[in-house]
Coordinates of C-alpha atoms in Angstrom, one line a residue:
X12 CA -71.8 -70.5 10.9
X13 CA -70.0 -68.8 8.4
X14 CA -70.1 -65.0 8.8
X15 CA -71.6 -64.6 5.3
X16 CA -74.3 -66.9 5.7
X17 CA -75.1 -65.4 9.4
X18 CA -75.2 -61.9 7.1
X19 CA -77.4 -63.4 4.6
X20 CA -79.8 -65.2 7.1
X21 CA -80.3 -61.5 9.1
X22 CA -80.5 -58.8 7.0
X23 CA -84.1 -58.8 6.6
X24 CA -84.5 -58.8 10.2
X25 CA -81.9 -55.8 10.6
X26 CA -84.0 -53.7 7.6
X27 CA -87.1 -54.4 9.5
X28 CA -85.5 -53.2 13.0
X29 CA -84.4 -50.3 11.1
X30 CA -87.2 -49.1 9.2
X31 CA -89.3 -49.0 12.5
X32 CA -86.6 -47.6 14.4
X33 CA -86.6 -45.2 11.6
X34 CA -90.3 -43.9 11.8
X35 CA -90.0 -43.2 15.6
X36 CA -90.4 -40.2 16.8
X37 CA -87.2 -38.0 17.9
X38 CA -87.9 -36.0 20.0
X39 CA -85.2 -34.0 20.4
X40 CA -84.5 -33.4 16.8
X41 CA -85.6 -29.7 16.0
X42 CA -88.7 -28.8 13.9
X43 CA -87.3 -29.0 10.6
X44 CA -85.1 -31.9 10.7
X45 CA -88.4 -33.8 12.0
X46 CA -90.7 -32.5 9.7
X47 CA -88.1 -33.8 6.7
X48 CA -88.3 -36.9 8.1
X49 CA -91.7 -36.8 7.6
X50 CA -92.0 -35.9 4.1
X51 CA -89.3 -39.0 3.1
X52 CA -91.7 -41.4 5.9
X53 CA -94.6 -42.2 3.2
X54 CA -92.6 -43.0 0.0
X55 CA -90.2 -45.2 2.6
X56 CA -93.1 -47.2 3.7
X57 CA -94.5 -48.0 0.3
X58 CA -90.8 -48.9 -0.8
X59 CA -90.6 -51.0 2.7
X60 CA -93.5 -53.4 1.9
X61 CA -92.3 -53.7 -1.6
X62 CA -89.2 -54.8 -0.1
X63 CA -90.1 -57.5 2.1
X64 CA -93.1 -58.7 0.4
X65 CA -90.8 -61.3 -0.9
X66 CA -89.7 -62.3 2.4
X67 CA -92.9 -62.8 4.1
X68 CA -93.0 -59.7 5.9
X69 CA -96.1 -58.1 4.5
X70 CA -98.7 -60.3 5.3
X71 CA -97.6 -60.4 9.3
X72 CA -97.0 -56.7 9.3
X73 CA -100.5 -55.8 8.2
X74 CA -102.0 -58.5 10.0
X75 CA -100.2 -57.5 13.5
X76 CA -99.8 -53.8 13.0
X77 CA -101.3 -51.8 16.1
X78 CA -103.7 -48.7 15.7
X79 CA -100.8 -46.7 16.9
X80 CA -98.8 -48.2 13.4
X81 CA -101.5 -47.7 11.6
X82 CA -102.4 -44.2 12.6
X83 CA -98.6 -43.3 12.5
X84 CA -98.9 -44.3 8.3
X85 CA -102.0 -42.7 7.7
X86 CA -100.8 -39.4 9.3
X87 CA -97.3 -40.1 7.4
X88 CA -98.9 -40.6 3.7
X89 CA -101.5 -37.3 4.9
X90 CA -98.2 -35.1 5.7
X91 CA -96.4 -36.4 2.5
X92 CA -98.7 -34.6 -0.1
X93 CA -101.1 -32.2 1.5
X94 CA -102.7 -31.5 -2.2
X95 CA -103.8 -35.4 -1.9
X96 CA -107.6 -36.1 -3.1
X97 CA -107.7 -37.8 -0.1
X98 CA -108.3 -36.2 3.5
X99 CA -107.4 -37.9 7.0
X100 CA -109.4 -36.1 10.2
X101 CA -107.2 -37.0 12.0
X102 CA -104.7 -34.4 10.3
X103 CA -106.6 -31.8 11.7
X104 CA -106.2 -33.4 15.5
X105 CA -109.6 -35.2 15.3
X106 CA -110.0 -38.1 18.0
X107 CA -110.2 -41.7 16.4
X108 CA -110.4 -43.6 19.7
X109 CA -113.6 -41.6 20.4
X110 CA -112.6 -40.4 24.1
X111 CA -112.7 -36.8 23.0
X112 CA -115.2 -34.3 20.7
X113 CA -113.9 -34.4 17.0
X114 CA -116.6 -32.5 15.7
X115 CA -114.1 -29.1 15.2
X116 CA -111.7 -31.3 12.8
X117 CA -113.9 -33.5 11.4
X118 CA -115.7 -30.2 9.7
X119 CA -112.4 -28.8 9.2
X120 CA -112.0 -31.5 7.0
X121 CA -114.7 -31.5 4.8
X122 CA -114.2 -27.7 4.4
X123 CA -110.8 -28.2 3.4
X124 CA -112.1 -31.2 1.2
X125 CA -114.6 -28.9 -0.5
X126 CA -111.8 -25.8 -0.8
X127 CA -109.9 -28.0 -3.9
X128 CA -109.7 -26.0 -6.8
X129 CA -112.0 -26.6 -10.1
X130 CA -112.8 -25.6 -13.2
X131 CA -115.4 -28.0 -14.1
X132 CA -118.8 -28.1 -12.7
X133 CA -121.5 -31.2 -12.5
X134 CA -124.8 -29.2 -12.7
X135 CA -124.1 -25.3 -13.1
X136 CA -122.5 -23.7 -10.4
X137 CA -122.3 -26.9 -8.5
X138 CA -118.5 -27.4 -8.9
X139 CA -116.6 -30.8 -9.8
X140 CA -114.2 -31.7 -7.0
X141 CA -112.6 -34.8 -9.0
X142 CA -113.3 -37.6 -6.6
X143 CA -112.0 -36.5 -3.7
X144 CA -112.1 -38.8 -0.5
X145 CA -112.9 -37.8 3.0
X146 CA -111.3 -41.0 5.2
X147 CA -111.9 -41.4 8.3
X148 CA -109.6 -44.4 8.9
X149 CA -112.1 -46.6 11.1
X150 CA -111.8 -44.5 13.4
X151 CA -114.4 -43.6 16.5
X152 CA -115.7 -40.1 16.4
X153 CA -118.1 -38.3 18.6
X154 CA -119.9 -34.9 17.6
X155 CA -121.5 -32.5 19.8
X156 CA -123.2 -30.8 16.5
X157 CA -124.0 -31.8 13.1
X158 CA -121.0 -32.2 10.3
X159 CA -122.1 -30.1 7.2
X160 CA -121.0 -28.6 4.1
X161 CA -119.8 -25.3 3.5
X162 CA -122.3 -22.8 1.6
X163 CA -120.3 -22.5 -1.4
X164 CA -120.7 -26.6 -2.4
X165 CA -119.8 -28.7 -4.7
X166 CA -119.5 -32.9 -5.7
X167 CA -118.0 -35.9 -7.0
X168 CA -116.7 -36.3 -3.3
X169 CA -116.8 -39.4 -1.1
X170 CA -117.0 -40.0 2.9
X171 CA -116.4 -43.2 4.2
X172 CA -114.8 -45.8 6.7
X173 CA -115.4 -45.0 9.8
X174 CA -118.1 -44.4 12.6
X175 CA -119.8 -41.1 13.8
X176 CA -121.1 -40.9 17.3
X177 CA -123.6 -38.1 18.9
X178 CA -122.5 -37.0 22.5
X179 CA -124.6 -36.6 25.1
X180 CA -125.1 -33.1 24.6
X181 CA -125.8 -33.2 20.6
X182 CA -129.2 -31.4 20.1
X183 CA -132.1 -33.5 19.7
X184 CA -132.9 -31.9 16.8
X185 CA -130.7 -32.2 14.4
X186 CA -129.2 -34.8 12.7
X187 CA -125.3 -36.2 12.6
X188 CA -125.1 -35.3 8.8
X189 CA -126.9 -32.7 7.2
X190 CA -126.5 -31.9 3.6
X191 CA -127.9 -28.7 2.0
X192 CA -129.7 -25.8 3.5
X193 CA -133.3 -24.8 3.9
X194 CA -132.0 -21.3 3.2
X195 CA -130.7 -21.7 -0.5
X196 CA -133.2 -22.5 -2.7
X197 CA -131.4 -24.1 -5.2
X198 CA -129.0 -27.2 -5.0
X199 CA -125.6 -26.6 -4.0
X200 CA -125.1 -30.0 -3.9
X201 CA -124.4 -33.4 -6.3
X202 CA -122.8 -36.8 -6.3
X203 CA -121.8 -37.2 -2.8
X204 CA -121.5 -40.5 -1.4
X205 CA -121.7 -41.6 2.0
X206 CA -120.1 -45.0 2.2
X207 CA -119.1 -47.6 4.9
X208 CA -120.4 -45.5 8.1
X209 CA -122.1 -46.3 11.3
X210 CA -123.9 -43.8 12.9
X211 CA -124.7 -43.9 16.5
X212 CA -127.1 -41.0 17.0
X213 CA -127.3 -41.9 20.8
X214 CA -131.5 -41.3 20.8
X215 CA -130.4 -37.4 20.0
X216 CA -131.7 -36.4 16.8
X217 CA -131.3 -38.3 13.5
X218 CA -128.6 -39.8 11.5
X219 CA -128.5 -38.3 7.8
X220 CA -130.6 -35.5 6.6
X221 CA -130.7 -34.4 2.5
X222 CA -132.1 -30.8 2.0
X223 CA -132.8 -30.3 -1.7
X224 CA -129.9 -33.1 -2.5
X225 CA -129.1 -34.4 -6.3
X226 CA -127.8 -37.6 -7.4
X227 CA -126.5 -38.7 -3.6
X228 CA -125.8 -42.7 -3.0
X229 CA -125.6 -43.8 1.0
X230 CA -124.4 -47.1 0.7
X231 CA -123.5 -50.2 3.6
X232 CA -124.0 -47.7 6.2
X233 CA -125.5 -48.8 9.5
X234 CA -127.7 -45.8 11.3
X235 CA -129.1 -46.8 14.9
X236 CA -130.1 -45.0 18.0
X237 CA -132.1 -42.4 16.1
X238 CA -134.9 -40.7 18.6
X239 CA -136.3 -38.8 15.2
X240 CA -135.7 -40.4 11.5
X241 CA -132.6 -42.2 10.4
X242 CA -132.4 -41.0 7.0
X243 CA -134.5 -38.3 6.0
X244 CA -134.8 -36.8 1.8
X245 CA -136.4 -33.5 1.6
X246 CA -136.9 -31.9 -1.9
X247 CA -134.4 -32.7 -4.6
X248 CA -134.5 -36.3 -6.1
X249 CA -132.3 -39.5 -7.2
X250 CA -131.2 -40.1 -3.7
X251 CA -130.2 -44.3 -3.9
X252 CA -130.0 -45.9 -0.5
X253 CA -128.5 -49.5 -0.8
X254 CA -127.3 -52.0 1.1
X255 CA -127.7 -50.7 4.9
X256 CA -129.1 -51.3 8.2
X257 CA -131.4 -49.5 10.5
X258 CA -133.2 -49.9 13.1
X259 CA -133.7 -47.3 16.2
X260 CA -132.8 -50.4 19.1
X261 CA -130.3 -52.8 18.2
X262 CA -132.6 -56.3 18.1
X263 CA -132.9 -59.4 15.9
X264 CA -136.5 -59.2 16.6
X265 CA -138.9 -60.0 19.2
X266 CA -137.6 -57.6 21.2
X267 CA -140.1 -57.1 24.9
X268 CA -139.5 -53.5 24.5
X269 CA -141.2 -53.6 20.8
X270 CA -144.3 -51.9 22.0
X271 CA -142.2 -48.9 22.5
X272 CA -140.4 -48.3 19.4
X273 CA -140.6 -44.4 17.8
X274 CA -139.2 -42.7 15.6
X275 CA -138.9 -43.6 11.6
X276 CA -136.1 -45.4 9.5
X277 CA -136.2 -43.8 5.9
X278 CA -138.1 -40.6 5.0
X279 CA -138.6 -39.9 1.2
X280 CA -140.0 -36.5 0.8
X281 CA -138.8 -36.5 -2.4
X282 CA -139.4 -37.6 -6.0
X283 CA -137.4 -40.1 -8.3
X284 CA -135.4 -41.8 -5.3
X285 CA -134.4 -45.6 -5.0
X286 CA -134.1 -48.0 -1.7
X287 CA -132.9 -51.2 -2.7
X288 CA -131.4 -54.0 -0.5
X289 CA -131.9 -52.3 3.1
X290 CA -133.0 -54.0 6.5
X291 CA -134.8 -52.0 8.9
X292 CA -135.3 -54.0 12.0
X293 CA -136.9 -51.2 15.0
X294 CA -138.8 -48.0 14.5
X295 CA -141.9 -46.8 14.3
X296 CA -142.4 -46.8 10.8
X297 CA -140.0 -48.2 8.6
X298 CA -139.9 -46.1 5.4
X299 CA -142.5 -42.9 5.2
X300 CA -142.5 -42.1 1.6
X301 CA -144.4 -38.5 0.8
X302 CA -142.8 -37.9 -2.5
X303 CA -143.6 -39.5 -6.2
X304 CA -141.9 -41.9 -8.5
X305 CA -139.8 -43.9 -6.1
X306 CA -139.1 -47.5 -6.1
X307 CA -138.3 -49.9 -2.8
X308 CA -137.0 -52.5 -3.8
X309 CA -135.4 -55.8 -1.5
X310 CA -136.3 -54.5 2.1
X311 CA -136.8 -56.2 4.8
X312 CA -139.1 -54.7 7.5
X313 CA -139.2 -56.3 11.2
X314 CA -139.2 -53.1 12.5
X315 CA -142.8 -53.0 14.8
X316 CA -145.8 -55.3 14.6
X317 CA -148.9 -54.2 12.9
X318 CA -150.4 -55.5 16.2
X319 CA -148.2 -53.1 18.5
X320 CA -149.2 -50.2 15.7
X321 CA -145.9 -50.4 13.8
X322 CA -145.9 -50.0 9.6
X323 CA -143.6 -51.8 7.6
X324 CA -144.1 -49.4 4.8
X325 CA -146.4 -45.8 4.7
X326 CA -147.6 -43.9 1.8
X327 CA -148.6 -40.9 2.9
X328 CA -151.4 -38.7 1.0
X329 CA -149.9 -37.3 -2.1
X330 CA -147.3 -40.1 -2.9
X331 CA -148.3 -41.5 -6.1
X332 CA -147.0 -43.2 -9.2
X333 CA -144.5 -45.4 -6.4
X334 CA -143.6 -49.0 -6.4
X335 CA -143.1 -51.6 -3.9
X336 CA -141.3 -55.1 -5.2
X337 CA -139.9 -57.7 -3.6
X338 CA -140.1 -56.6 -0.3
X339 CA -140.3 -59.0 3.0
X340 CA -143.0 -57.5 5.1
X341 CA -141.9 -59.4 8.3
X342 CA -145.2 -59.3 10.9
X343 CA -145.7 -55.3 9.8
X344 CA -147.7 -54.3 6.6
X345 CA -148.1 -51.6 4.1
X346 CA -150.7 -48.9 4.4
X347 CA -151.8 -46.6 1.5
X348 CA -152.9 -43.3 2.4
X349 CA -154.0 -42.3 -1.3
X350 CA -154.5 -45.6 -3.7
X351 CA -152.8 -43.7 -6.8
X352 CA -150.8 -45.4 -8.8
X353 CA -149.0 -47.5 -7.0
X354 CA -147.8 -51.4 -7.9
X355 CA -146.7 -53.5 -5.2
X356 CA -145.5 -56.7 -6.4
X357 CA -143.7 -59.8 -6.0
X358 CA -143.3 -59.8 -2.1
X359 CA -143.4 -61.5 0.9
X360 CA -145.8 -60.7 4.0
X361 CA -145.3 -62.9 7.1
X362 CA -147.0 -63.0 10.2
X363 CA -150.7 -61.6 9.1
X364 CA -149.0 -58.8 7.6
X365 CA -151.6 -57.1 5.6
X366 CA -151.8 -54.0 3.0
X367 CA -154.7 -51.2 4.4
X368 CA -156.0 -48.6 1.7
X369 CA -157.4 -45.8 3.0
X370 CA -159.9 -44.2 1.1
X371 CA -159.4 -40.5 2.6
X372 CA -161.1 -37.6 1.2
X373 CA -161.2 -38.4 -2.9
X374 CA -163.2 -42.1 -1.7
X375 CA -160.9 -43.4 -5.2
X376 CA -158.1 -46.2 -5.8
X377 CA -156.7 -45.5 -9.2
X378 CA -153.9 -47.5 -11.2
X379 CA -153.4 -49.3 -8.0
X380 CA -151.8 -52.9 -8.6
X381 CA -151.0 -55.4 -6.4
X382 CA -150.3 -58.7 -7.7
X383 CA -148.1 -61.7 -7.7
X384 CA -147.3 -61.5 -3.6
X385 CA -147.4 -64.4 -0.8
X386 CA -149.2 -64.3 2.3
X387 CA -148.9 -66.6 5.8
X388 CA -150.8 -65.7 8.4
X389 CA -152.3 -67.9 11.9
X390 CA -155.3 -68.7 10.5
X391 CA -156.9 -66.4 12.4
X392 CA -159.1 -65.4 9.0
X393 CA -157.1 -61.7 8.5
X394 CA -157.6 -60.4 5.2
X395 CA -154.4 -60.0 2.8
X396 CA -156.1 -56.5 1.7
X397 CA -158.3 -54.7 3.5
X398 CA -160.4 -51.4 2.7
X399 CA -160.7 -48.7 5.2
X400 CA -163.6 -45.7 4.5
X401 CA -165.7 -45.5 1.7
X402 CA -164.7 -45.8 -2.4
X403 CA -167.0 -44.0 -4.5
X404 CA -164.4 -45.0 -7.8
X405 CA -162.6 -48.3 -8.4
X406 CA -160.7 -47.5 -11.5
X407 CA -157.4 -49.1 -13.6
X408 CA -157.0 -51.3 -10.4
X409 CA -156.2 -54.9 -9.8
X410 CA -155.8 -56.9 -7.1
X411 CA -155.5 -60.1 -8.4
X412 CA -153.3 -63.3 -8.3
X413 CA -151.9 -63.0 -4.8
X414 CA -151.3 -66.4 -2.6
X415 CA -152.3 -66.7 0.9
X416 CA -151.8 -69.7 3.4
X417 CA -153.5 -69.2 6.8
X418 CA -155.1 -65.5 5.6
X419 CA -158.2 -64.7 3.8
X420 CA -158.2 -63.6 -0.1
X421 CA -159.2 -60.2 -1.4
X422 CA -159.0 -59.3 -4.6
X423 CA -161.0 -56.9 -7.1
X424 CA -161.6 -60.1 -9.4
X425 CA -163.5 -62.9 -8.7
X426 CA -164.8 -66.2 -10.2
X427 CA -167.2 -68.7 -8.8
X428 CA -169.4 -71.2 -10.7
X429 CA -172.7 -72.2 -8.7
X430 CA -174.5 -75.4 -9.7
X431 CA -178.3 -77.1 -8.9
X432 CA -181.5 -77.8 -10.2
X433 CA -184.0 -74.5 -10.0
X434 CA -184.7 -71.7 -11.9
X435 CA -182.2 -69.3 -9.4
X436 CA -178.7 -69.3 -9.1
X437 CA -176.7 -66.7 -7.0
X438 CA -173.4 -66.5 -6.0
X439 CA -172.1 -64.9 -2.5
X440 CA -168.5 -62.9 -3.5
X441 CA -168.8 -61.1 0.0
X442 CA -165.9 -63.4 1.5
X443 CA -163.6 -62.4 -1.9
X444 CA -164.1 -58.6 -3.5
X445 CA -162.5 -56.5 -1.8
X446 CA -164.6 -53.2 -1.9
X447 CA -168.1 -54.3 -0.6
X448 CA -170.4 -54.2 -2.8
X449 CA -168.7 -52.3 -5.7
X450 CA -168.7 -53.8 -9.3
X451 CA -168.2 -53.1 -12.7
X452 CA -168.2 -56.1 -14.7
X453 CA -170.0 -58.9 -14.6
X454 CA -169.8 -61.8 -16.7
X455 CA -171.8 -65.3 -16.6
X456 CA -172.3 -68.7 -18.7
X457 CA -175.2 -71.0 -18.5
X458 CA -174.8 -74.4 -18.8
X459 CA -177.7 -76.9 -19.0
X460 CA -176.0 -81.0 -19.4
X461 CA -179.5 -82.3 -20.6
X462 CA -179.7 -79.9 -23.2
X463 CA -177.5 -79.9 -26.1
X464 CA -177.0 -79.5 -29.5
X465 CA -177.8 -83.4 -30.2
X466 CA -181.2 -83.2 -28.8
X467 CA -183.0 -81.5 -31.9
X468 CA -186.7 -81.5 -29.5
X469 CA -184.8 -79.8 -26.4
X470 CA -185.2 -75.8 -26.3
X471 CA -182.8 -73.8 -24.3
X472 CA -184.3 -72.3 -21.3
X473 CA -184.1 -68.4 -21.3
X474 CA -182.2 -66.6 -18.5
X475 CA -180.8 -63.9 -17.8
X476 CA -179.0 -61.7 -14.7
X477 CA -181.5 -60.3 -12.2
X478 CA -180.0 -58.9 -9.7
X479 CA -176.1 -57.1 -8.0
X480 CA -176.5 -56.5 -4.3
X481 CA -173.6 -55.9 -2.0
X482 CA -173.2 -59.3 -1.7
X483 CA -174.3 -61.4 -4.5
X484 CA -175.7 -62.2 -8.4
X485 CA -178.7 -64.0 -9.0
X486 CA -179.5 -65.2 -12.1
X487 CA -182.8 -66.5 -13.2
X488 CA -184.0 -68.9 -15.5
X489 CA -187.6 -69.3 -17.2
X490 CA -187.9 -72.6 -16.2
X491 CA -186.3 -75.1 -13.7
X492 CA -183.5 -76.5 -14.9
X493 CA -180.3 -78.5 -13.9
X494 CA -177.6 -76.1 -14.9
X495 CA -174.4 -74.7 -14.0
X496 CA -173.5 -70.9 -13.6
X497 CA -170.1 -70.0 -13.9
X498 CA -169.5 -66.4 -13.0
X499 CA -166.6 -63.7 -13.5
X500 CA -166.8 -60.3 -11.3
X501 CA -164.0 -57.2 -11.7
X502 CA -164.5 -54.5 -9.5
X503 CA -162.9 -52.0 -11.6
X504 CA -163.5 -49.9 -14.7
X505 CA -160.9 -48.9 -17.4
X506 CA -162.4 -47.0 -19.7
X507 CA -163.6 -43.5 -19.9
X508 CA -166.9 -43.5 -21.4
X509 CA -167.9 -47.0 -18.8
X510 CA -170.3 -46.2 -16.4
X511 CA -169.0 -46.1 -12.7
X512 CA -169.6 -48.7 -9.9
X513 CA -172.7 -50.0 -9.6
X514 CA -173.2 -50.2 -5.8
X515 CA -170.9 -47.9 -2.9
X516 CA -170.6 -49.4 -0.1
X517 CA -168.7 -48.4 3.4
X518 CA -166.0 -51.2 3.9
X519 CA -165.3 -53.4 6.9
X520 CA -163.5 -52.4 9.9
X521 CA -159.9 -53.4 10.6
X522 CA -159.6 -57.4 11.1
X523 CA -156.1 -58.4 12.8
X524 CA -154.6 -61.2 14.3
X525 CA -154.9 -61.3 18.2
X526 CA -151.4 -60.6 19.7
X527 CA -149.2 -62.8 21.8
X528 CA -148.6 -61.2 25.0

């Protein structure tokens, strides 16, 4: 082989030898000849790549590079321009491999992160920090104490890419991210995002906790272990959790340890937040909402059988004006501490799953609407709504227009059409309304098939509506007839001025399907 051709064949080869050669460590190069090497290593390694990405280098490099490689160019490009909008912990010495505590530079970092200077704020005195990025280089990190921010604030910051681990000496209560302080009153705090994470809280404490937050996104996180809550919102509003996981046990269901599940996935005691496209899959209670205005939207709850005492979904007293739509309610159901204004529409309830109202102290359900959502069940006869306590108003609600295969109907309208020869026609709505014995409308034809307009010698019997019980509507005729009675029931007033139910009644207990042991 020609010596040229040999020369052209290897040089890639020799530049690639080289280049690593070249970012080794030397050790016994003093201080300052080192730390220039340093500063030239990250400009190098982006002019390396660019280099050989015509050769075919690229693609095996990043495909084969170990951690070590990879750690080396992240603490490189972090050394090259320490006034980068992006922050590496492990700069500060933090541990990715997770055999040691990181919790000292991890916070380190996200003080330093918060220390960039600005002169333009989001909301007053909340400063703007320009979209800095706290990366944590999927790394492995374990905390003995919760990572926070420092007292003086700020925003348009981002966390991300890596995984956060509670040791085994991480108070229980606390959580492994806690945002804000009880102690300052007003929000210190605004557009932070908490991206790509898991968070192993090691049944010590809870994963993420928002104190008086504004505008904050937690997105394709995945929060486990928790013994408390995995996310909990307290004060502030606009909080949007998207596209995670949690669940307190690590299960795809079924789990023989279900009975035992504690704790809750999502807390909102806050107003004007959004939960969209999350999977919770073991706790207690899957999402505990005491605030007002929020919408869940997309989740799926398996987290604990109604039958084991689990809820999918739990309004607490006080949470009105919320919205639950197109949600898979998977063997756990919703339960409405307060019936006030609150829609739940277009989902999916499996495995007798069931929505409970409870009628509390105020005995009312008020703009409550739930419509247009599909029920399976065992057929063991479980109602798709139930009522518990007594409901002295029914007002602005529907429950109408719902599906149900293997469950029983409720709903707050009913029609039924009774037929015979006799001068009495009632019709039994016990086994459809929904409040026992509580109506506000009724409506009725009479329809006689001998009698019609043809028959000039044929008068028209007189009727008219006797009697509402709990139960049932009778109407009477003067004189036996063959006839047909179509009637139409709603349960609920609208107006102001309309007079209020006719008959109270205390509801039915509880009806659930037996469990499988």
């Amino acid at each position: 082989m020609r010596a040229s051709t040999y020369v052209a064949s290897c040089w890639p080869h020799w530049l690639l030898i080289s280049t690593i050669a070249y970012s080794f460590p030397i050790q016994h190069r003093d201080p300052s000849v080192w730390s220039s090497r340093n500063l030239q290593s990250g400009p190098l390694n982006s002019r390396f790549l660019t280099a050989l990405r015509g050769v075919g280098y690229t693609r095996n490099y990043m495909r084969s590079g170990s951690r070590w490689w990879q750690g080396r160019l992240l603490q490189n490009e972090t050394n090259f321009n320490c006034s980068s909008p992006i922050f590496y912990p492990t700069a500060n010495g933090a541990d990715p491999t997770g055999s040691s505590d990181s919790t000292a530079a991890l916070q380190k970092t996200i003080n330093d992160a918060f220390e960039i200077a600005s002169s333009f704020d989001l909301l007053k005195g909340i400063r703007d920090l320009g979209g800095v990025q706290i990366h944590l280089g999927g790394g492995q990190y374990i905390l003995s104490k919760p990572l926070t921010i420092p007292e003086l604030g700020g925003g348009n910051i981002m966390i991300y890419g890596g995984t956060l681990r509670a040791a085994n000496t991480f108070p229980t209560d606390r959580f492994l991210v806690e945002l804000g302080s009880e102690e300052i009153s007003q929000p210190n705090y605004e557009d932070i995002v908490l991206q790509n994470l898991m968070l192993d809280c090691n049944y010590r404490g809870g994963g993420i906790l928002l104190l008086n937050p504004i505008r904050i996104t937690i997105s394709d996180c995945y929060i486990t272990h928790f013994s408390s809550v995995g996310i909990s919102v307290h004060k502030g509003h606009e909080t949007f959790i998207h596209n995670s996981f949690l669940g307190q046990h690590i299960t795809v269901g079924g789990d023989p340890q279900e009975r035992n599940f504690s704790g809750t996935a999502i807390r909102l005691d806050s107003n004007d937040n959004d939960v969209t496209d999350v999977v919770i899959f073991s706790a207690q209670i899957g999402i505990e909402v005491l605030g007002q205005a929020n919408i869940i939207k997309g989740v799926h709850c398996y987290n604990k059988a109604t039958g084991w005492g689990g809820t999918g979904i739990m309004m607490r007293k006080g949470a009105t004006q919320n919205r639950i739509i197109g949600c898979y309610m998977d063997y756990t159901g919703i339960v409405l501490e307060e019936s006030n204004r609150i829609t739940i529409s277009n989902s999916y309830f499996l495995g007798d799953a069931f929505i409970l109202l409870k009628a509390g102290t105020s005995g009312t359900a008020f703009g409550l609407s739930i419509v247009d959502n599909i029920f399976t069940g065992s057929d063991h006869g479980v109602p798709i709504v139930q009522a518990q306590g007594t409901f002295s108003l029914v007002k602005q609600t529907r429950v109408d227009d719902n599906s149900a295969a293997g469950m029983a109907l409720r709903s707050t309208r009913a029609r039924v059409s009774v037929s015979g020869f006799g001068n009495s026609w009632t019709a039994d709505l016990s086994h459809v309304l929904l409040f026992p014995g509580a109506v506000a409308h009724v409506q009725y034809s009479f329809y006689t098939p001998q009698l019609n307009a043809t028959n000039a010698t044929a008068t028209f019997p007189q009727h008219a509506l006797q009697s509402i019980t709990s139960s049932s509507i009778t109407v009477v005729s003067d004189r036996p007839v063959d006839a047909v009675v179509s009637f139409s029931v709603d349960q609920s007033s609208y107006g102001d001025n309309e007079m209020q139910n006719m008959y109270h009644v205390t509801s039915r207990g509880l009806q659930m399907a037996p469990l499988k042991h």
